[in-house]
PDB file of C-alpha atoms in Angstrom:
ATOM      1  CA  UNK F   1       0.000   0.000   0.000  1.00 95.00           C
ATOM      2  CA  UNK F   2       1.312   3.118  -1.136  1.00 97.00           C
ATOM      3  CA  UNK F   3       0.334   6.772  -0.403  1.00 97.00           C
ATOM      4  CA  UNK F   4       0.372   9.491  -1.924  1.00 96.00           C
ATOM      5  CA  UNK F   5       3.819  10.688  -3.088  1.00 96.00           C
ATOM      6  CA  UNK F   6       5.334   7.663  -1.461  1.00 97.00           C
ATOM      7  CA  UNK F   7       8.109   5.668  -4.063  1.00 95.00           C
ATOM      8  CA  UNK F   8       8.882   2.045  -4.563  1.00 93.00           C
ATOM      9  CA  UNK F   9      12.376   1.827  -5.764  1.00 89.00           C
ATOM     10  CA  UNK F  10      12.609  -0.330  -8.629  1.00 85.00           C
ATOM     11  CA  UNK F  11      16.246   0.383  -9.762  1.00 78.00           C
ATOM     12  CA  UNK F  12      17.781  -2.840  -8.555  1.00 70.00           C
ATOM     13  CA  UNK F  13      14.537  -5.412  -9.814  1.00 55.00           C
ATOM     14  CA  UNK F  14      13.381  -4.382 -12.836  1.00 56.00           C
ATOM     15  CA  UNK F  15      14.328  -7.527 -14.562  1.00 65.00           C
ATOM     16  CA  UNK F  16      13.243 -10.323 -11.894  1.00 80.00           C
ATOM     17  CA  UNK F  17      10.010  -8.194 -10.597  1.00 84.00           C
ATOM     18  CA  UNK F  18       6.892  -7.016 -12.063  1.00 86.00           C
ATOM     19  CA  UNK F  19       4.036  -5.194 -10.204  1.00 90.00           C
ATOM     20  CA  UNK F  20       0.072  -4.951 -10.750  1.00 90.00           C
ATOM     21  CA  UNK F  21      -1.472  -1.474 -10.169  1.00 94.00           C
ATOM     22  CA  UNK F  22      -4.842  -3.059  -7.645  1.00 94.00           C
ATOM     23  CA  UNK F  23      -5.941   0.219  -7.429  1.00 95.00           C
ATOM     24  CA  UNK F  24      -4.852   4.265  -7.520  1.00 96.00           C
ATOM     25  CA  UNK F  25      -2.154   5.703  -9.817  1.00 97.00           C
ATOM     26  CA  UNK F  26       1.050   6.126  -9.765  1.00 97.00           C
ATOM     27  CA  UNK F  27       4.130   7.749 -12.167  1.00 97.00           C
ATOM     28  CA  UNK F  28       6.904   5.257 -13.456  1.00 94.00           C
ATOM     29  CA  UNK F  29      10.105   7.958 -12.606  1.00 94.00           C
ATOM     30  CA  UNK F  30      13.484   8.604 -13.296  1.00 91.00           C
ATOM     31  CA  UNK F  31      15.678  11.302 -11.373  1.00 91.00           C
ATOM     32  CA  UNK F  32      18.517  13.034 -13.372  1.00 89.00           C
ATOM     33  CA  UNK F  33      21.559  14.308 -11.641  1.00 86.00           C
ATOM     34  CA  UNK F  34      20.452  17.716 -11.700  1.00 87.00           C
ATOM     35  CA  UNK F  35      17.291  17.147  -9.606  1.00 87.00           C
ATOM     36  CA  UNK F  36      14.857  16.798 -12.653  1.00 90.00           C
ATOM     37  CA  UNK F  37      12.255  13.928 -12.898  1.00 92.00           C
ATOM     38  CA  UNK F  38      10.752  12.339 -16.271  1.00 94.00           C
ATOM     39  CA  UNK F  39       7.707  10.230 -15.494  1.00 95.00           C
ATOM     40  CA  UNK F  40       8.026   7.455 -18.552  1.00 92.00           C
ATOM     41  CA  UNK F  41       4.389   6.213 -17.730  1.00 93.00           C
ATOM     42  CA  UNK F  42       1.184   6.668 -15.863  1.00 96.00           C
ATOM     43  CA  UNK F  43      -0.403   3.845 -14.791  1.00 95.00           C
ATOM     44  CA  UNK F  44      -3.849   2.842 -13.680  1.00 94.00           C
ATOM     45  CA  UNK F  45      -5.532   0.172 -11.758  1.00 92.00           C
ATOM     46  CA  UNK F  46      -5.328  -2.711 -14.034  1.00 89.00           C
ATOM     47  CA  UNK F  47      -2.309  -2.061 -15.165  1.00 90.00           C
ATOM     48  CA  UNK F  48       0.568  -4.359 -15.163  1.00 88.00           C
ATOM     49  CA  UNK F  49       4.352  -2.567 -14.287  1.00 87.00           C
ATOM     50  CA  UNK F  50       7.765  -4.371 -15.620  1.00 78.00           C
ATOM     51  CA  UNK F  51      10.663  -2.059 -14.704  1.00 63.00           C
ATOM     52  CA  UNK F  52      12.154   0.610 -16.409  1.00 58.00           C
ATOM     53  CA  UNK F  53      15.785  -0.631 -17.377  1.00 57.00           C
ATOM     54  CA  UNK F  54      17.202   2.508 -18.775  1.00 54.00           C
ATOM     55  CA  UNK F  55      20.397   3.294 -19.491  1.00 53.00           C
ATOM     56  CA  UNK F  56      19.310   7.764 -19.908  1.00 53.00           C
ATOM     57  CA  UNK F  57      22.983   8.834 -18.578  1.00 53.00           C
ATOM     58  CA  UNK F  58      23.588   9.708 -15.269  1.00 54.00           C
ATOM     59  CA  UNK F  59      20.506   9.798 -12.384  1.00 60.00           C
ATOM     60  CA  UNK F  60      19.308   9.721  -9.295  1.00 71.00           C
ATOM     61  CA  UNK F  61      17.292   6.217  -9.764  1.00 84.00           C
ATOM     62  CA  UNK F  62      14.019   4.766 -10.974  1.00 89.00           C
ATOM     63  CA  UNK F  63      11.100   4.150  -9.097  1.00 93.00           C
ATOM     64  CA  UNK F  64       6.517   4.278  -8.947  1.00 94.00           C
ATOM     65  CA  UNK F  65       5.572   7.011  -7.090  1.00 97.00           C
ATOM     66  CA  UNK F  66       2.485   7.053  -5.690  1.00 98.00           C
ATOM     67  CA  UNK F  67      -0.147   9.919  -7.564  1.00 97.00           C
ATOM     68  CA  UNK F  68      -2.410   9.046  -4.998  1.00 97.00           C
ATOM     69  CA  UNK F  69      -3.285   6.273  -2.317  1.00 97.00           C
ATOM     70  CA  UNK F  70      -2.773   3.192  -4.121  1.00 97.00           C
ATOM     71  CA  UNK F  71      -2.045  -0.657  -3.734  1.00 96.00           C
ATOM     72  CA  UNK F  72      -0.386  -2.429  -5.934  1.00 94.00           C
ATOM     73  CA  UNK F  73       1.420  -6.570  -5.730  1.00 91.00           C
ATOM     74  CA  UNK F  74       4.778  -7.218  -6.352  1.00 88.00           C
ATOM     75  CA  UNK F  75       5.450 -10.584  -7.894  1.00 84.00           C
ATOM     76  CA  UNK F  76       9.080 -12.036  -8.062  1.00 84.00           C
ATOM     77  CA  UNK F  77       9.460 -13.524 -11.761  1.00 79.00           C
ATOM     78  CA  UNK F  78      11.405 -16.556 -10.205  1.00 78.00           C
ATOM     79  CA  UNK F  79       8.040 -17.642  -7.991  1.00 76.00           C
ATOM     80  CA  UNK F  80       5.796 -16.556 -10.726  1.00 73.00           C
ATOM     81  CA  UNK F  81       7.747 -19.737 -12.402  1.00 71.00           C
ATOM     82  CA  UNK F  82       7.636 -21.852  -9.688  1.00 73.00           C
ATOM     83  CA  UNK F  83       4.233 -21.440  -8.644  1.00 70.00           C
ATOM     84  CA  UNK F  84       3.181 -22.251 -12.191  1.00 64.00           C
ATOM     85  CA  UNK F  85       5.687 -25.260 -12.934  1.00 65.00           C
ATOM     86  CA  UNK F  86       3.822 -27.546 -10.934  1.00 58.00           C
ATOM     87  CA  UNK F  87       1.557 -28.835 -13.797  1.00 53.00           C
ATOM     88  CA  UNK F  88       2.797 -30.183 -17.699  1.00 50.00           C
ATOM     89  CA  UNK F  89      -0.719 -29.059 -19.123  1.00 52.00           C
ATOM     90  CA  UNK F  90       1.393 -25.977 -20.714  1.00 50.00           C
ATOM     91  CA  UNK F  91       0.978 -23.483 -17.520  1.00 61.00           C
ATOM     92  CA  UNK F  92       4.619 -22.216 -17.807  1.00 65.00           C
ATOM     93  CA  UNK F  93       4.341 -21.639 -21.376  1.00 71.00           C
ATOM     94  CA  UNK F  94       0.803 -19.766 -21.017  1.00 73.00           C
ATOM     95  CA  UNK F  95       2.996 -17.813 -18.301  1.00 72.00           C
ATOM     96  CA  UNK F  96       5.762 -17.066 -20.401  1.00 74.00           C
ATOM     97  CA  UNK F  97       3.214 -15.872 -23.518  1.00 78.00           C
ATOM     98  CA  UNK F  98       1.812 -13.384 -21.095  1.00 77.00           C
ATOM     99  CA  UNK F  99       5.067 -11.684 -20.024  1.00 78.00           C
ATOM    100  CA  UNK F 100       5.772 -11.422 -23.389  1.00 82.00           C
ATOM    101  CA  UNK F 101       2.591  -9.701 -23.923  1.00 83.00           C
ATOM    102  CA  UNK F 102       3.381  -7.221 -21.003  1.00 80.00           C
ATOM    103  CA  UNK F 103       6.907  -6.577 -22.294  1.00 81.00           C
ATOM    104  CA  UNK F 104       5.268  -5.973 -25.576  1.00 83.00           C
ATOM    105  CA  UNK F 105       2.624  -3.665 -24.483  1.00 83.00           C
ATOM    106  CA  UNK F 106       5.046  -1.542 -22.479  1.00 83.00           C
ATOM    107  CA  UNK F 107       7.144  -1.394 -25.848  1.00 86.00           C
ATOM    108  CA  UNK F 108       4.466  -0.172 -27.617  1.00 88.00           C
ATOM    109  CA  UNK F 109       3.432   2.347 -24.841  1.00 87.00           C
ATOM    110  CA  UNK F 110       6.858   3.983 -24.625  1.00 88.00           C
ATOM    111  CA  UNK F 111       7.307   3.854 -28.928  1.00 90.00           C
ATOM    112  CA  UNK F 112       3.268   6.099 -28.697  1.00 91.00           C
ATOM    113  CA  UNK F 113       4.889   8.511 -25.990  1.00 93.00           C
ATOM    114  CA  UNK F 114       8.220   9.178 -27.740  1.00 92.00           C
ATOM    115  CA  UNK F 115       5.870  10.139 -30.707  1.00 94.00           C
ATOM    116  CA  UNK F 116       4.034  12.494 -28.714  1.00 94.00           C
ATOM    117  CA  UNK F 117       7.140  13.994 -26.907  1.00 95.00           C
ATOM    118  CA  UNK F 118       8.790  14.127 -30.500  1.00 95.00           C
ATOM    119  CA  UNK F 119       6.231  15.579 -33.141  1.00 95.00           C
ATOM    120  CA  UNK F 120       3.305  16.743 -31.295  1.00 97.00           C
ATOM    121  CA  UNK F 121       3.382  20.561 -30.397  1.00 97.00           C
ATOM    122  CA  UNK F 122       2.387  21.176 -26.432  1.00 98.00           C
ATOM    123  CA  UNK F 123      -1.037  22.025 -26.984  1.00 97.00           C
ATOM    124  CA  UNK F 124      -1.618  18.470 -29.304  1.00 97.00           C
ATOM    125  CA  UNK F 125       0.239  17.247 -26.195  1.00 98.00           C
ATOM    126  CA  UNK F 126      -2.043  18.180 -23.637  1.00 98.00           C
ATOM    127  CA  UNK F 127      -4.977  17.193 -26.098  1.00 97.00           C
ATOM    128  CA  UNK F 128      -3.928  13.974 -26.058  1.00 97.00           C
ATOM    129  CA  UNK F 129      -3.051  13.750 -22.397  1.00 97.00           C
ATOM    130  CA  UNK F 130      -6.384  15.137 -21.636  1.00 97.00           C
ATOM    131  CA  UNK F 131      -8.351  12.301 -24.189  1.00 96.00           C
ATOM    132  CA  UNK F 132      -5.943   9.829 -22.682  1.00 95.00           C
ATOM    133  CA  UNK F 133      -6.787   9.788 -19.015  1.00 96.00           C
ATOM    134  CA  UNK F 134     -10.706   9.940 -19.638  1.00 95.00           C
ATOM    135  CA  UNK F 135     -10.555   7.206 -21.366  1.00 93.00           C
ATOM    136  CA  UNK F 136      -8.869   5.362 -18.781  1.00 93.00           C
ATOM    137  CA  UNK F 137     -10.726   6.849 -15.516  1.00 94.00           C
ATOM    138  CA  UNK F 138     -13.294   9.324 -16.900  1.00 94.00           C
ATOM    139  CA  UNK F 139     -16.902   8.690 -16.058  1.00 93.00           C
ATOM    140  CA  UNK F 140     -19.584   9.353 -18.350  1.00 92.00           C
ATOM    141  CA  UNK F 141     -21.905  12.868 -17.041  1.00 90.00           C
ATOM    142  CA  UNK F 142     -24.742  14.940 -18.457  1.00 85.00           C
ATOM    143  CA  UNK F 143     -22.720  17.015 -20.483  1.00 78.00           C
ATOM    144  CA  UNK F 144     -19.270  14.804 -21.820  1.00 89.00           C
ATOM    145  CA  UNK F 145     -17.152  13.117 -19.572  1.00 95.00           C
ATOM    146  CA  UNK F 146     -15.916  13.662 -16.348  1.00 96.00           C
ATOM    147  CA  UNK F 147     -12.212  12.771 -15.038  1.00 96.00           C
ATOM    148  CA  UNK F 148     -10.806  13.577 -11.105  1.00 96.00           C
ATOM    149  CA  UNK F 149      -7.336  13.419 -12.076  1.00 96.00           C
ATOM    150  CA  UNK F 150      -4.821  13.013  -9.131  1.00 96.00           C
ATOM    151  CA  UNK F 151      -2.009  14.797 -10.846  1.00 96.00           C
ATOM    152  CA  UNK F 152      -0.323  18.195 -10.252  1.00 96.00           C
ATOM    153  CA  UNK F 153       0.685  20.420 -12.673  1.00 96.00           C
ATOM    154  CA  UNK F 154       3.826  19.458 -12.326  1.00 97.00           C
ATOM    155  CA  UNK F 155       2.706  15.641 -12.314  1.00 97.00           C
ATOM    156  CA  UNK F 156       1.277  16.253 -15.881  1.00 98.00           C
ATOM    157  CA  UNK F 157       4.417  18.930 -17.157  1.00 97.00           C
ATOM    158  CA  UNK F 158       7.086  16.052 -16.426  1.00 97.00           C
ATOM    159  CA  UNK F 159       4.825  13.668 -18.719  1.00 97.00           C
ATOM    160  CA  UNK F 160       4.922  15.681 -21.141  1.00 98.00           C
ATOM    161  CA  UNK F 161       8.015  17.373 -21.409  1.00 96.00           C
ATOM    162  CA  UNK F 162       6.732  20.870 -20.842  1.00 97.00           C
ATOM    163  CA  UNK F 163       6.926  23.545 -18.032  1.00 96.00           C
ATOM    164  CA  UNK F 164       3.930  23.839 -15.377  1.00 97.00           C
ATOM    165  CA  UNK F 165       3.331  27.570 -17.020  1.00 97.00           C
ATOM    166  CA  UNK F 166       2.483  25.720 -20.738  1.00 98.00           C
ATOM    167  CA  UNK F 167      -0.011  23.597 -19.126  1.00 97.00           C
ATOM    168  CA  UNK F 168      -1.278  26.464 -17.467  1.00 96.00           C
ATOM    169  CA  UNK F 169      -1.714  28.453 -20.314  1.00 97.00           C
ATOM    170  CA  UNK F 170      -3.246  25.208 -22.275  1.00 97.00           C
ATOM    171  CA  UNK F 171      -5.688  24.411 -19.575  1.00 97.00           C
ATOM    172  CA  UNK F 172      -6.658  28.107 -20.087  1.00 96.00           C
ATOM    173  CA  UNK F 173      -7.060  27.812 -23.984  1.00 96.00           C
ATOM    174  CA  UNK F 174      -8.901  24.759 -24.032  1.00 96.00           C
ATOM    175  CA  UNK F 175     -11.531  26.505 -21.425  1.00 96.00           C
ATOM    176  CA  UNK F 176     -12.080  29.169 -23.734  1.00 96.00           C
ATOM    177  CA  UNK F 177     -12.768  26.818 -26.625  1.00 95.00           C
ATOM    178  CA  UNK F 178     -15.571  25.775 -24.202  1.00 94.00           C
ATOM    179  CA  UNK F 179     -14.515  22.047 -25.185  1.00 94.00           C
ATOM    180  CA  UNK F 180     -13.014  21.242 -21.546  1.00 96.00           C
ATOM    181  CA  UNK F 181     -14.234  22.654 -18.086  1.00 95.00           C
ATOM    182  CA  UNK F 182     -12.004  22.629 -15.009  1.00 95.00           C
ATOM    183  CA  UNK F 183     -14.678  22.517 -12.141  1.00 93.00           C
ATOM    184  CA  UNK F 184     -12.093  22.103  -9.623  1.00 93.00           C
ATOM    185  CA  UNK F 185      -8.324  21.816  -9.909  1.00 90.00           C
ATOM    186  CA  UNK F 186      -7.614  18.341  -9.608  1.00 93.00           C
ATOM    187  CA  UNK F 187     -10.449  17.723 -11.952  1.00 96.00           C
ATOM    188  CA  UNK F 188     -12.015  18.499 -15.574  1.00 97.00           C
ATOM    189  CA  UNK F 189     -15.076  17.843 -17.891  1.00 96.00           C
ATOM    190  CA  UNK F 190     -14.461  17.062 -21.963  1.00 95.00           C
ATOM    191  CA  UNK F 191     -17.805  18.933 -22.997  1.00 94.00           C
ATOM    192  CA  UNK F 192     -17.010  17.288 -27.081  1.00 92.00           C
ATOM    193  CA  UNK F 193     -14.386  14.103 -26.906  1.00 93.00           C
ATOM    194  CA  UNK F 194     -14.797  14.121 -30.236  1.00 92.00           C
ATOM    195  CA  UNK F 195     -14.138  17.583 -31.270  1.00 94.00           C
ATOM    196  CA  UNK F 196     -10.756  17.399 -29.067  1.00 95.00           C
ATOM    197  CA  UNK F 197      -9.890  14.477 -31.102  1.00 95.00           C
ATOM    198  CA  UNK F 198     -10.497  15.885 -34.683  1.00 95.00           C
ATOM    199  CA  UNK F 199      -7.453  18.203 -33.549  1.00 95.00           C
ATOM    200  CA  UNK F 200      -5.036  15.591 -33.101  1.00 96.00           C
ATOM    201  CA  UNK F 201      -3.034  13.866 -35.975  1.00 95.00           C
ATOM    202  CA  UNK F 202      -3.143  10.409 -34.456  1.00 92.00           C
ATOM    203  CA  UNK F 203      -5.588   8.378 -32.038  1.00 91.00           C
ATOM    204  CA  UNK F 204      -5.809   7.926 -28.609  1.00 89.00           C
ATOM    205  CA  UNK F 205      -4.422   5.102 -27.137  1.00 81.00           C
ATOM    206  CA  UNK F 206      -6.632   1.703 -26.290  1.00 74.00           C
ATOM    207  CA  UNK F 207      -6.022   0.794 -22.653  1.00 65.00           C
ATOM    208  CA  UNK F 208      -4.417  -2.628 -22.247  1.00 56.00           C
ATOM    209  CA  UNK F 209      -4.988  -5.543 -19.899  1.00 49.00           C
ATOM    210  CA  UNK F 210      -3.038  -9.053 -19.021  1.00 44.00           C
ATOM    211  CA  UNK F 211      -5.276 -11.402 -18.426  1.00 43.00           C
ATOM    212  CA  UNK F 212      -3.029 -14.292 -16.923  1.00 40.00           C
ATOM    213  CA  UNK F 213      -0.934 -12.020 -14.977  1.00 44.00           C
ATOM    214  CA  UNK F 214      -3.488  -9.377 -13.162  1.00 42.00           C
ATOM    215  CA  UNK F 215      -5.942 -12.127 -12.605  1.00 48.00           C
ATOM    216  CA  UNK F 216      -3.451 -14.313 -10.459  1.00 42.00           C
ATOM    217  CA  UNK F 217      -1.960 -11.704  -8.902  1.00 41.00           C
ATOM    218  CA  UNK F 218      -5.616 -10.045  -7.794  1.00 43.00           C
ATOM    219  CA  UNK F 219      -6.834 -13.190  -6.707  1.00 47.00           C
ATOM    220  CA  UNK F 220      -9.688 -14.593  -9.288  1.00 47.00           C
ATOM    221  CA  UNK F 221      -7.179 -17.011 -10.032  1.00 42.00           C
ATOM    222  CA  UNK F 222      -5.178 -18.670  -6.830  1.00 41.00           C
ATOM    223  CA  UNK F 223      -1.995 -20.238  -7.054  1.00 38.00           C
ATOM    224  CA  UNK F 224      -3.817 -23.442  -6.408  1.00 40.00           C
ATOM    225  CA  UNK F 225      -5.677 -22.888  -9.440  1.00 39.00           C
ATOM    226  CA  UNK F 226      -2.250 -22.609 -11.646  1.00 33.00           C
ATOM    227  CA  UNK F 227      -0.993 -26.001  -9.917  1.00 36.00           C
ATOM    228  CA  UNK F 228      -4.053 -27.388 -10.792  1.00 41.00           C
ATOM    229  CA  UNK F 229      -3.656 -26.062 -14.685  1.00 37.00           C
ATOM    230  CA  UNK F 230      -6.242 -23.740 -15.033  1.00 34.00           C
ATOM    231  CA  UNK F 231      -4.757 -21.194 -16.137  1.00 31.00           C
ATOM    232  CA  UNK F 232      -5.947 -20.837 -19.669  1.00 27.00           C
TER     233      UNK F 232
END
């Protein structure tokens, strides 16, 4: 269990560990030797983590931090294997196809953000970012969709590469358009989704999910269950 702003160091086990976001948010970072951060990901409940690995020069470490109170399982890849070697009815290899699939998925993840960072201008940025995180946690209202985001300005500048003063004026923008409301500060309405999206050159990401992996590791399927070789 994590709260907000609290950080799981992942520097030292991001090749034997992986981790399932239960519930809450929280920022896959990286410190620079100057004191900067880059979040590389936001990730939701559902979401599964494998670590960062990256070799960006010299920094401070890599770790999740916490956007807001959140639980989340660690699983070490070593018992994920032994827990599932227990049967020959082709558990390990349904295992092994689903890491793949998470390794996969976070490829494609970090190729669509290293677009965005590289050819999208900050307000198609923000656009996105905005499109992004309703679809992931919005809630449908009256009048669009509706999105309490548990991100600072800051949060959301270090995502995207920008300054909090850019988002600022973006936020302020997009208001005027009349296409977004910001009801409270931690929180914002998309009056036309659609209209927001005919500005943007590309779509917005699907959400993923790994069926094998979160459902083990959030209990509708026990251990027992992958002994037993149900785990189809």
């Amino acid at each position: 269990m994590l709260r907000r702003g609290d950080r799981l160091d992942i520097s030292e086990g991001f090749c034997r560990k992986i981790w399932v976001i239960l519930s809450g948010m929280t920022a896959i970072c990286i410190g620079l030797a100057d004191g900067r951060r880059q979040i590389l990901g936001i990730e939701t409940a559902g979401n599964v983590i494998c670590g960062v690995g990256t070799s960006a020069g010299p920094r401070t470490g890599e770790w999740i931090e916490a956007l807001c109170d959140t639980m989340l399982c660690e699983l070490d890849l070593q018992t994920m294997v032994q827990m599932s070697d227990g049967s020959r009815q082709g558990c390990p290899q349904a295992l092994v196809s689903e890491l793949f699939n998470v390794m996969h998925q976070r490829l494609e993840e970090c190729s669509a953000h290293l677009v965005t960072l590289g050819r999208l201008d900050s307000t198609e940025r923000v656009t996105l970012f905005l499109l992004d995180m309703a679809n992931r946690i919005g809630r449908p209202v009256n009048q669009g969709i509706y999105v309490e985001l548990p991100m600072t300005r800051e949060d959301i500048a270090d995502y995207l590469g920008l300054n909090t003063e850019t988002i600022s004026r973006i936020f302020t923008r997009l208001k005027k358009s009349k296409l977004v409301q910001f009801p409270a500060r931690n929180a914002y309405s998309l009056i036309d989704p659609a209209a927001l999206q005919r500005r943007l050159p590309l779509p917005v990401p699907e959400t993923s999910t790994n069926s094998v992996v979160r459902e083990v590791l959030t209990g509708s399927t026990s251990p027992q269950s992958f002994r037993d070789g149900a785990c189809s």
